[in-house]
PDB file of C-alpha atoms in Angstrom:
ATOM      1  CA  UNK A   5      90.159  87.120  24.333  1.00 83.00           C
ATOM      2  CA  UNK A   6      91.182  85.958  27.670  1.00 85.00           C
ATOM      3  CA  UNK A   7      89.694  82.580  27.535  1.00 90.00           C
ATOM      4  CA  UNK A   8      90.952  81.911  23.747  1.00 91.00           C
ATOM      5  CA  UNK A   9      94.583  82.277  25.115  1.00 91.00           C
ATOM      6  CA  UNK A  10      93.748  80.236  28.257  1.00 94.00           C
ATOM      7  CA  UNK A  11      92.521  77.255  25.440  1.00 94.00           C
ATOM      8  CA  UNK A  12      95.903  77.990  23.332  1.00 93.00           C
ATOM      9  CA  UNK A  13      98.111  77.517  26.798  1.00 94.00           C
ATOM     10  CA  UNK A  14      96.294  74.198  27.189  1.00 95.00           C
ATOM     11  CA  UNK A  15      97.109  73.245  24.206  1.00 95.00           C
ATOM     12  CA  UNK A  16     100.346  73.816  24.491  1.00 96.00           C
ATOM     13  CA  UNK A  17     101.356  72.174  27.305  1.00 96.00           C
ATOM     14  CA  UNK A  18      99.152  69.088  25.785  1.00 95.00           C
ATOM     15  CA  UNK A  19     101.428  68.809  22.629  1.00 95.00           C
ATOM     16  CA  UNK A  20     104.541  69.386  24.718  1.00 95.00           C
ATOM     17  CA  UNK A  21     103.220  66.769  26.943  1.00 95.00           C
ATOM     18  CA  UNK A  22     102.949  64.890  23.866  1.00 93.00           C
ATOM     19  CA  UNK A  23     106.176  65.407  22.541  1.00 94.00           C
ATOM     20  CA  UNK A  24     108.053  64.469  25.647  1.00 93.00           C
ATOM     21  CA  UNK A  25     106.598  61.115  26.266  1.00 90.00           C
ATOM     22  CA  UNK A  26     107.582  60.125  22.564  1.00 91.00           C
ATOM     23  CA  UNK A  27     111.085  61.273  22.859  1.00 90.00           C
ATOM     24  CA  UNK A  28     111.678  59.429  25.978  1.00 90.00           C
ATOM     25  CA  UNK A  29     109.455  56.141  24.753  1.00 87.00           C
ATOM     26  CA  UNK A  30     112.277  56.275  21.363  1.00 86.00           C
ATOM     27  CA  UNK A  31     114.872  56.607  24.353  1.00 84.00           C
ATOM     28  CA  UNK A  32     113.504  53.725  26.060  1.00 83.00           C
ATOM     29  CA  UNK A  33     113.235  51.559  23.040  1.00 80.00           C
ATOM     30  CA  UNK A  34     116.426  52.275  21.550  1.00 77.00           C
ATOM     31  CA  UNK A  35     118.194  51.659  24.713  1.00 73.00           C
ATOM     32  CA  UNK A  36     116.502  48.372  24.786  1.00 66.00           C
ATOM     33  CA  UNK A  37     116.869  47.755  21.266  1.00 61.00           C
ATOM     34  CA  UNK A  38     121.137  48.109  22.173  1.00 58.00           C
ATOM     35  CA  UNK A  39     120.899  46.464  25.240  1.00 57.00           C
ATOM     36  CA  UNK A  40     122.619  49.718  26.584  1.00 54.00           C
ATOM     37  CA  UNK A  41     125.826  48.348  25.294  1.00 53.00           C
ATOM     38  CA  UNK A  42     128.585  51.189  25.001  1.00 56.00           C
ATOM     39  CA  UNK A  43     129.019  52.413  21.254  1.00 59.00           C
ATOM     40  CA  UNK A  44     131.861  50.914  19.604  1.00 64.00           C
ATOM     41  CA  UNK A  45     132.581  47.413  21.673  1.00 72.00           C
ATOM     42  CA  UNK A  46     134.345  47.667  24.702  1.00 86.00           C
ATOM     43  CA  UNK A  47     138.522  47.344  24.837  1.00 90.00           C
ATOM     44  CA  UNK A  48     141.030  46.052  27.545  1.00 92.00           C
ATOM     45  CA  UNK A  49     141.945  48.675  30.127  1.00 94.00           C
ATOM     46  CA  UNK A  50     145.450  49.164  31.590  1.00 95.00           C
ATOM     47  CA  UNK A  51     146.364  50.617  35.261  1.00 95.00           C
ATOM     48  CA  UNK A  52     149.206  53.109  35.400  1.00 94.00           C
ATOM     49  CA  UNK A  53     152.234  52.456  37.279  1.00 93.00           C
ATOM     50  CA  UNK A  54     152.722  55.277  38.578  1.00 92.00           C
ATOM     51  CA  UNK A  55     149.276  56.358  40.119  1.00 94.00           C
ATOM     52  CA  UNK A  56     147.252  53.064  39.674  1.00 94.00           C
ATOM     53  CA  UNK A  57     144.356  54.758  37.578  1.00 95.00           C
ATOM     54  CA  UNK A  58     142.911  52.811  34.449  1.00 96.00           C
ATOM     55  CA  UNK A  59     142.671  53.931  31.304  1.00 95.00           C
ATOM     56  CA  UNK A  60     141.928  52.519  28.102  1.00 94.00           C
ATOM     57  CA  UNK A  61     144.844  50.673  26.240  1.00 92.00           C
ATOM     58  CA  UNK A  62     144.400  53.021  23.439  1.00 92.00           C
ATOM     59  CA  UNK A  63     145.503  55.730  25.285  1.00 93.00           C
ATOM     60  CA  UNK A  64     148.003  54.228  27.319  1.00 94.00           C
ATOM     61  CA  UNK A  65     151.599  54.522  27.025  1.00 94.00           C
ATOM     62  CA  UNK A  66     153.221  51.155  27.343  1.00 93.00           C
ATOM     63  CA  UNK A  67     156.809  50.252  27.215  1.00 90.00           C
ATOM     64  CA  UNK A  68     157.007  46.299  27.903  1.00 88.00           C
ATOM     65  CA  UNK A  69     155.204  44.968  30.675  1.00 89.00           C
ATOM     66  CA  UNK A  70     154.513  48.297  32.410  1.00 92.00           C
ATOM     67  CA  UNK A  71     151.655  51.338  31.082  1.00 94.00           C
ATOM     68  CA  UNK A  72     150.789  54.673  32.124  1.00 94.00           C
ATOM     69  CA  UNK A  73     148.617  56.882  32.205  1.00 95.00           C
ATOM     70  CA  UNK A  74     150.610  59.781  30.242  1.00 95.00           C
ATOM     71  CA  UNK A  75     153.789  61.106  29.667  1.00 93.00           C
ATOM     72  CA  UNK A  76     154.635  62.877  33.034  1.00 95.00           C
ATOM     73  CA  UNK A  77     154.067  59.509  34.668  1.00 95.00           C
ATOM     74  CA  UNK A  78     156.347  57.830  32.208  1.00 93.00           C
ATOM     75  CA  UNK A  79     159.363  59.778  32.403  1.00 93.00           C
ATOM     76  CA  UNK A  80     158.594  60.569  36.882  1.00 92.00           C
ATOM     77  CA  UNK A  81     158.752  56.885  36.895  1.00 88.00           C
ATOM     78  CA  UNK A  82     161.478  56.255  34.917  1.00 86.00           C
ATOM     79  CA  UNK A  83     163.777  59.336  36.624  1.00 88.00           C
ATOM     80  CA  UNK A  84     162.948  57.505  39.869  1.00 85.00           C
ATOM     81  CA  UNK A  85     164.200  53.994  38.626  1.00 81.00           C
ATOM     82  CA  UNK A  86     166.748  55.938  37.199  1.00 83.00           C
ATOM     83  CA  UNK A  87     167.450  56.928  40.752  1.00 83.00           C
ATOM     84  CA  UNK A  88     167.211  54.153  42.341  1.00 80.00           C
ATOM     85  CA  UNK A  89     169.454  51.949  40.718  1.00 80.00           C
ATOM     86  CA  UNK A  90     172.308  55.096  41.545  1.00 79.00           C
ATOM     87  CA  UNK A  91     172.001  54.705  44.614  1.00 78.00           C
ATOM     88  CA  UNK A  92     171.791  51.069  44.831  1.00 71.00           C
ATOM     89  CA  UNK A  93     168.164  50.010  45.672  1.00 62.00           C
ATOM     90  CA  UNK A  94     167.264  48.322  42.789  1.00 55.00           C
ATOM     91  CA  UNK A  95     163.467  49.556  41.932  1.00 52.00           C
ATOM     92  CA  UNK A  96     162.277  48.627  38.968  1.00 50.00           C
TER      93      UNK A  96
END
């Protein structure tokens, strides 16, 4: 009994060994086959003006020439224009 489950373990592993050297050859090919070229085409990215990180243009908040990065950055960056042009020094 000992040696039937030994030849079932082999096997086993075999068919698993199998199994994970297709998946990863359909991985290979596909990612050939694409060219590895990110899913859905690629779009222009815009840098926030308050803390310089990029994010897609989707997701960006824009008002004219300037974008950020989300709504806390929008309105700090407008109460410190705001600010600014109380006290005299122009930002903005």
């Amino acid at each position: 009994m000992g040696k039937f489950l030994s030849w079932v373990g082999i096997a086993a592993l075999v068919w698993l060994a199998f199994r994970l050297f297709a998946i990863l050859g359909r991985k290979r090919a596909l990612g050939e086959r694409t060219g590895n070229a990110p899913r859905g085409g690629s779009e222009p990215m815009l840098q926030c003006a308050r803390c310089g990180v990029f994010v897609p243009s989707s997701e960006a908040l824009v008002d004219g020439k300037r974008a950020w990065c989300c709504a806390a950055h929008r309105d700090a960056d407008r109460d410190a224009s705001r600010d600014a042009s109380r006290n005299g020094t122009g930002r903005g």
